[in-house]
CSV table of C-alpha atoms in Angstrom, one decimal:
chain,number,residue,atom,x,y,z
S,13,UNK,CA,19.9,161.1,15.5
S,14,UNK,CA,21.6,162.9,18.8
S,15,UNK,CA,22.6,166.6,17.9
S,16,UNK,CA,25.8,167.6,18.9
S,17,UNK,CA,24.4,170.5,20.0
S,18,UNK,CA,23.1,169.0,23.3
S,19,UNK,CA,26.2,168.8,24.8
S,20,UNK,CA,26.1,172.7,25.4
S,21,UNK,CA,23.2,171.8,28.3
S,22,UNK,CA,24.9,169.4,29.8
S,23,UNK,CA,24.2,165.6,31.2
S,24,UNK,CA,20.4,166.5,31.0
S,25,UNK,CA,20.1,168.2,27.8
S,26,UNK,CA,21.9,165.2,26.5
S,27,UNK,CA,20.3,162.2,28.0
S,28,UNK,CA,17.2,164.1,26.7
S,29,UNK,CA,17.9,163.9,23.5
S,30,UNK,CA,19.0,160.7,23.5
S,31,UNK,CA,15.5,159.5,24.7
S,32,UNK,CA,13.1,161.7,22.3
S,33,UNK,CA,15.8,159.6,19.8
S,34,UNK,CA,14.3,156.2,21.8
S,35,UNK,CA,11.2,157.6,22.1
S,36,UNK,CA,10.9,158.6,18.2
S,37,UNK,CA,12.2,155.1,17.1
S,38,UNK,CA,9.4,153.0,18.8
S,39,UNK,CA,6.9,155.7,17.7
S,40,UNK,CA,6.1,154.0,14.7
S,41,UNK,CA,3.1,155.0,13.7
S,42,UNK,CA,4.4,158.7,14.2
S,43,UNK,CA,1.1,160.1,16.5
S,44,UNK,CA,3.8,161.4,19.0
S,45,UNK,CA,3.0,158.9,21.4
S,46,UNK,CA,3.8,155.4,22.4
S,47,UNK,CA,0.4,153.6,22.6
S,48,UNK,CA,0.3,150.1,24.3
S,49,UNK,CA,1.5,147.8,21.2
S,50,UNK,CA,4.2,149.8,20.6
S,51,UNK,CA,5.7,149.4,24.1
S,52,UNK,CA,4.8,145.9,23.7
S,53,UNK,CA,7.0,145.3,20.0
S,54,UNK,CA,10.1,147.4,21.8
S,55,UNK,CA,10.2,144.8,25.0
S,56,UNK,CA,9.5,142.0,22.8
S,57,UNK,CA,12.4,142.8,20.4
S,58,UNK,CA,14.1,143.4,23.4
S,59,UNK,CA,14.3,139.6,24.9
S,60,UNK,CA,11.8,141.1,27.3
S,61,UNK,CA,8.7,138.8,28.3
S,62,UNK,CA,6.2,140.0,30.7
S,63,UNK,CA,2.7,138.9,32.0
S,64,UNK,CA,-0.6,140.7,30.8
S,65,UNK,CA,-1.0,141.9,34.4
S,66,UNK,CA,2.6,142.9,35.0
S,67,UNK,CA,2.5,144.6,31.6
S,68,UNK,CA,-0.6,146.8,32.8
S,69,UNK,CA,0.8,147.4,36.0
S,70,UNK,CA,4.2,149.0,33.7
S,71,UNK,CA,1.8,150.8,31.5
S,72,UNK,CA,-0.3,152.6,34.3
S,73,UNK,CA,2.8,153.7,36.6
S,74,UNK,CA,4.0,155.4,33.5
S,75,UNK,CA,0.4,157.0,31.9
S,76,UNK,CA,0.2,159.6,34.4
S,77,UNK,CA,-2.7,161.0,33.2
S,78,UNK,CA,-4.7,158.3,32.3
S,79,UNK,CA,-5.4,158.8,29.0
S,80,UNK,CA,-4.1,155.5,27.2
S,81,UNK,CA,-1.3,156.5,25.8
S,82,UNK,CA,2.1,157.8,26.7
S,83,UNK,CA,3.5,161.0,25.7
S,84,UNK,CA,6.9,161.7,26.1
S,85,UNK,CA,7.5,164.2,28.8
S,86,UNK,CA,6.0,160.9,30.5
S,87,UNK,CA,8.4,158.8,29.3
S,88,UNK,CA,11.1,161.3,30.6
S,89,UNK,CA,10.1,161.4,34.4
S,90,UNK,CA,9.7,157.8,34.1
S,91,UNK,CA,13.1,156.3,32.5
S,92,UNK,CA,14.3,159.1,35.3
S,93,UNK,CA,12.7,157.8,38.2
S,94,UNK,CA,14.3,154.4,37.4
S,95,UNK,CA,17.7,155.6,37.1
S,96,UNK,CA,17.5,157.3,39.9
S,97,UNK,CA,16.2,154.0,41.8
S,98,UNK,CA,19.1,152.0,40.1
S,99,UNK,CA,21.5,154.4,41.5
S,100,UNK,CA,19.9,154.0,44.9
S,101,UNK,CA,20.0,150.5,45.1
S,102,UNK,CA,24.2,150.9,43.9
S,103,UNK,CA,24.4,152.6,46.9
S,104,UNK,CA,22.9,150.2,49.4
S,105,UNK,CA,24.8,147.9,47.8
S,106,UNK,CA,28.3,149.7,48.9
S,107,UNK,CA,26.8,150.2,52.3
S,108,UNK,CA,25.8,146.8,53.4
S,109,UNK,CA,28.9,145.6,51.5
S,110,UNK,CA,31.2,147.7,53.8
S,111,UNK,CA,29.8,146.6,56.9
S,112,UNK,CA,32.5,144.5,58.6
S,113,UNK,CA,31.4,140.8,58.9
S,114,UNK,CA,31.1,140.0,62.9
S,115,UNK,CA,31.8,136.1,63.6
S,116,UNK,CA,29.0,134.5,65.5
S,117,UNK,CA,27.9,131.2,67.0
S,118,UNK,CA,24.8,129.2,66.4
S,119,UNK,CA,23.5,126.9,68.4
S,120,UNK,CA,20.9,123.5,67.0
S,121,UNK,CA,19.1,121.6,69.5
S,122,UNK,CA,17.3,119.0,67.9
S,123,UNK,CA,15.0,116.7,69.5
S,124,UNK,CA,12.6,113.8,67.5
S,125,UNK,CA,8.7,114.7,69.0
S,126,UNK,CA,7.4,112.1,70.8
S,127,UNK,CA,5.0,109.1,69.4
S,128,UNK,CA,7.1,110.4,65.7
S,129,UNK,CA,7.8,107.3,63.8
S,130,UNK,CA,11.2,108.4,62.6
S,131,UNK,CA,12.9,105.5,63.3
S,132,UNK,CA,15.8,105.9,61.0
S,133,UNK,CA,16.3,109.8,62.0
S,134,UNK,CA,19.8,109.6,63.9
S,135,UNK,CA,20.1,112.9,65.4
S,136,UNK,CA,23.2,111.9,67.1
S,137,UNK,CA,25.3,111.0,63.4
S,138,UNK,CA,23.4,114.1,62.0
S,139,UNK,CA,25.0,116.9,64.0
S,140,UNK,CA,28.7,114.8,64.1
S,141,UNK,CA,28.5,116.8,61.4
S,142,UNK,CA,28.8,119.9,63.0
S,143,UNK,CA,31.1,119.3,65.6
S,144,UNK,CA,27.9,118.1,67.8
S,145,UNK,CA,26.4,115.1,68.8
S,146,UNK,CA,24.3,113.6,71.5
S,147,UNK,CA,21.3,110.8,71.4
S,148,UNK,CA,20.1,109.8,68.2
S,149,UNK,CA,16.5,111.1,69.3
S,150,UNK,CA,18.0,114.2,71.3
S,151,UNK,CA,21.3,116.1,70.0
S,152,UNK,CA,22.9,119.8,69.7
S,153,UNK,CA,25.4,121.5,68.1
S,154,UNK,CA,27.3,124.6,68.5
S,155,UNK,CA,28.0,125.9,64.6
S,156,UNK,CA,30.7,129.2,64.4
S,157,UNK,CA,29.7,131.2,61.6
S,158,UNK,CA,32.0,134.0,59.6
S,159,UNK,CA,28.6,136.1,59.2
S,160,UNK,CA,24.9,135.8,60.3
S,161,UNK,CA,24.0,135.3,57.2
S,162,UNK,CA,25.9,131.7,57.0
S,163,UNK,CA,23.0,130.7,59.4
S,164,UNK,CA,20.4,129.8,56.5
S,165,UNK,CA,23.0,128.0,54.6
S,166,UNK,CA,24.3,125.8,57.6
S,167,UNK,CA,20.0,125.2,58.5
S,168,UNK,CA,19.1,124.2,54.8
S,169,UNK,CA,22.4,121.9,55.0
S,170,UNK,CA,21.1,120.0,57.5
S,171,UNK,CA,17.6,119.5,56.7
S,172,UNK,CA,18.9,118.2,53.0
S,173,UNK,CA,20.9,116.3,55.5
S,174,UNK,CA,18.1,114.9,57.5
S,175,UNK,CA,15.8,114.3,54.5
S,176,UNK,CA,18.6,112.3,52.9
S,177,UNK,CA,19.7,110.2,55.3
S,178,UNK,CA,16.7,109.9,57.9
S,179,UNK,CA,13.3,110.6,56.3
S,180,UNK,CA,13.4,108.9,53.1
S,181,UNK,CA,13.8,106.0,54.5
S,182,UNK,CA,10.8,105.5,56.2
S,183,UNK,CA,8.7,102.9,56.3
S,184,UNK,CA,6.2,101.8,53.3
S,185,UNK,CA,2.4,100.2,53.6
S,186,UNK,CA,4.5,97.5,52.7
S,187,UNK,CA,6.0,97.1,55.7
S,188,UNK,CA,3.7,96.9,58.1
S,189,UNK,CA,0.0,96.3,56.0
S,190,UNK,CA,-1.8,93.3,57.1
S,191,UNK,CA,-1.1,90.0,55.0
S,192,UNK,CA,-3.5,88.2,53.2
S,193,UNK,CA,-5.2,91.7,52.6
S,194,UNK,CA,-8.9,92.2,53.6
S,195,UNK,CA,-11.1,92.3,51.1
S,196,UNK,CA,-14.7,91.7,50.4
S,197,UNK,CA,-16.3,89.9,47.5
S,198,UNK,CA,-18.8,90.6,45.1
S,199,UNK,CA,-21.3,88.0,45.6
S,200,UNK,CA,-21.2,89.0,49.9
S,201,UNK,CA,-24.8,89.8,50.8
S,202,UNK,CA,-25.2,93.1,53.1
S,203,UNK,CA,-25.0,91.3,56.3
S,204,UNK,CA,-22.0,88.9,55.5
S,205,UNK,CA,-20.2,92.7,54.9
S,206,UNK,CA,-21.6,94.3,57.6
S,207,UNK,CA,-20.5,91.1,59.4
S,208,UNK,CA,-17.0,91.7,58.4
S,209,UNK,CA,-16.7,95.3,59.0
S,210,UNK,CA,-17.8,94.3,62.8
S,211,UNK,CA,-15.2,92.1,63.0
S,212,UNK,CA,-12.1,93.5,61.7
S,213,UNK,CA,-13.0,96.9,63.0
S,214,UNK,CA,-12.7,98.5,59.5
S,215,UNK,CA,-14.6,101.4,57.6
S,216,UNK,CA,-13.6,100.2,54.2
S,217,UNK,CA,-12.8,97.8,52.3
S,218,UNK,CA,-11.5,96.4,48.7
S,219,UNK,CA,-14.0,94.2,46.1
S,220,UNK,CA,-12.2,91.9,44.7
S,221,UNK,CA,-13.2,89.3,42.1
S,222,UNK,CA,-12.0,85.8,41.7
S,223,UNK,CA,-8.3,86.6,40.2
S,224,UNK,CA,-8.0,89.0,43.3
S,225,UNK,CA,-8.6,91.6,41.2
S,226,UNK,CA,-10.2,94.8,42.5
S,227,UNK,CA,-13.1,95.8,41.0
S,228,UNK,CA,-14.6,98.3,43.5
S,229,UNK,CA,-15.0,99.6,47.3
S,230,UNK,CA,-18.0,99.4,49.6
S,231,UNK,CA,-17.5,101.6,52.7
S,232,UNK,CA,-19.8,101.5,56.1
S,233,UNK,CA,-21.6,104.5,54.0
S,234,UNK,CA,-22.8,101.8,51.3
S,235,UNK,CA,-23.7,99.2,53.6
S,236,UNK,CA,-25.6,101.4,55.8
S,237,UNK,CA,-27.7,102.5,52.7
S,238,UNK,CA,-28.0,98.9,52.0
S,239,UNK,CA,-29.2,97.4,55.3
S,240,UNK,CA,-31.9,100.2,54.8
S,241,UNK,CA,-33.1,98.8,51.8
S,242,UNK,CA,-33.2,95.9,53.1
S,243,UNK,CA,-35.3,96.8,56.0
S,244,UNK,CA,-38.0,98.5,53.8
S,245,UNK,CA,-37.9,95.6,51.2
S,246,UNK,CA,-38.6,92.9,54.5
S,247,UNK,CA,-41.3,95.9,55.9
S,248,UNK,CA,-43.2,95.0,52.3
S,249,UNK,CA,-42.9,91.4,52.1
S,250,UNK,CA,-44.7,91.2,56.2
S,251,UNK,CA,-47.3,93.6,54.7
S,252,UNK,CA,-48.4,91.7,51.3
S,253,UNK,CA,-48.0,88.3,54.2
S,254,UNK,CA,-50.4,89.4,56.4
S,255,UNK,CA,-52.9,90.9,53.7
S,256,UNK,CA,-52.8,87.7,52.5
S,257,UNK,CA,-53.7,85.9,55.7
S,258,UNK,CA,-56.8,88.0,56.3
S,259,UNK,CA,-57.9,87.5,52.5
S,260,UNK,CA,-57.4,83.4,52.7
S,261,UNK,CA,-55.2,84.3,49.8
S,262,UNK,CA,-52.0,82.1,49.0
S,263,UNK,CA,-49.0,84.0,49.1
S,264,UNK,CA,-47.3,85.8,46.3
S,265,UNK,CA,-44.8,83.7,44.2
S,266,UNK,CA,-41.8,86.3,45.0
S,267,UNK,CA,-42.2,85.3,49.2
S,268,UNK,CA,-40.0,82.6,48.7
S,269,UNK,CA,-37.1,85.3,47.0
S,270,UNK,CA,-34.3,85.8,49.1
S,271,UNK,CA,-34.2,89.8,50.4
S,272,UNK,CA,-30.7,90.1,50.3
S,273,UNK,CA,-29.1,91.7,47.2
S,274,UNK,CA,-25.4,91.1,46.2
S,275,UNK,CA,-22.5,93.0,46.9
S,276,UNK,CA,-21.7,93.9,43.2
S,277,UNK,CA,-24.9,95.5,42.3
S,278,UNK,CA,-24.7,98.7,45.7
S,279,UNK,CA,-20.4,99.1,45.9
S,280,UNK,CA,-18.4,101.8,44.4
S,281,UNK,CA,-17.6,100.7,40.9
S,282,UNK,CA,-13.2,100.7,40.9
């Protein structure tokens, strides 16, 4: 309850008794502070979310002293502080607001980089728009503005502009990917691979199975790691052949195996 009494000291008397009014109400467990979940209940039944962090941040501006909890005199200088930055901000408001608005020109100079592939970008129908024009990879405009700060909205217009009309219609893979698409197949040995990376100049491929269905990748890393394999398992086989030579032995029955090991058992499964 606000005595009528606090009139007689004037604004301050009074707005300080309607605050230890605030203050008391939120007070709830009556300790003659607020503590944290108190604050937390009034800005809550207040429509007011905030994040953990922001909410500590609040809390620790206002807990001048540190101690964990905020007594009132705290609250005072704080709710004060604020309404004197409210009133500040009211009065830059008025100022900037009064300043008289001082037409201006803008000049756009667009220009598409070279070696771009921005075909459909039409620089020349883009800035018709704004009384310009030009080639459709080179073009300018000369925009009259009210205000300086019609510049941002005239820029953001005509890079919607140029997203609508130019860049979104780019070209797809579709377009201009190779046809039949390259592909390797699982039963490839590591040089038949290796023999098509070669020849197509490529660093990667698709596995596909007999349905053209992709079932995994094998890039110059994997055959690499394969050849190497390969290389050691041929280094054995010449040893155990030439320790059977000098022994007069026959040769294992494995000499006869093919070396080479399938694709599908050293690509990246899909």
């Amino acid at each position: 309850m606000i005595n009528s009494d606090s009139w007689k000291g004037g604004d301050v008397a009074f707005q300080r008794q309607r605050l230890a009014a605030t203050f008391a109400f939120h007070d709830t467990d009556r300790s003659g502070f607020l503590e944290r979940e108190e604050i937390a209940v009034a800005l809550r039944s207040s429509g007011f979310y905030i994040s953990q962090d922001n909410f500590d941040t609040v809390i620790d501006s206002i807990d001048e002293n540190g101690d964990g909890h905020i007594s009132f005199e705290e609250f005072v200088r704080f709710y004060t502080e604020m309404e004197e930055q409210n009133k500040w901000d009211k009065i830059k408001a008025d100022i900037e607001g009064s300043f008289t608005k001082t037409p201006s020109t803008m000049t756009i100079i667009g220009r598409v980089k070279a070696g771009v592939n921005v075909r459909n970008v039409n620089l020349n129908k883009l800035f018709q728009k704004f009384n310009g024009g030009g080639h459709p990879k080179a073009a300018s405009a000369t925009v009259k503005l009210e205000d300086e700060s019609e510049a941002a909205t005239v820029l953001n217009e005509l890079v919607e502009e140029l997203i609508e009309t130019g860049l979104t219609e780019q070209l797809t893979v579709g377009d201009f990917m190779q046809s039949p698409v390259l592909s390797a197949k699982p039963t490839m040995t590591e040089k038949q691979v290796e023999d098509l990376f070669i020849r197509y100049d490529v660093r990667a491929l698709p596995v596909v199975d007999d349905d053209n269905k992709v079932i995994g990748l094998v890039s110059y890393k994997e055959v690499a790691a394969a050849k190497m394999r390969l290389a050691n398992k041929q280094e054995k086989r010449l040893r155990q052949m030439e320790k059977a030579a000098k022994q007069g032995k026959p040769l294992p029955p494995e000499s006869d195996r093919p070396l080479e090991s399938a694709l599908k058992g050293w690509m990246k499964q899909h």
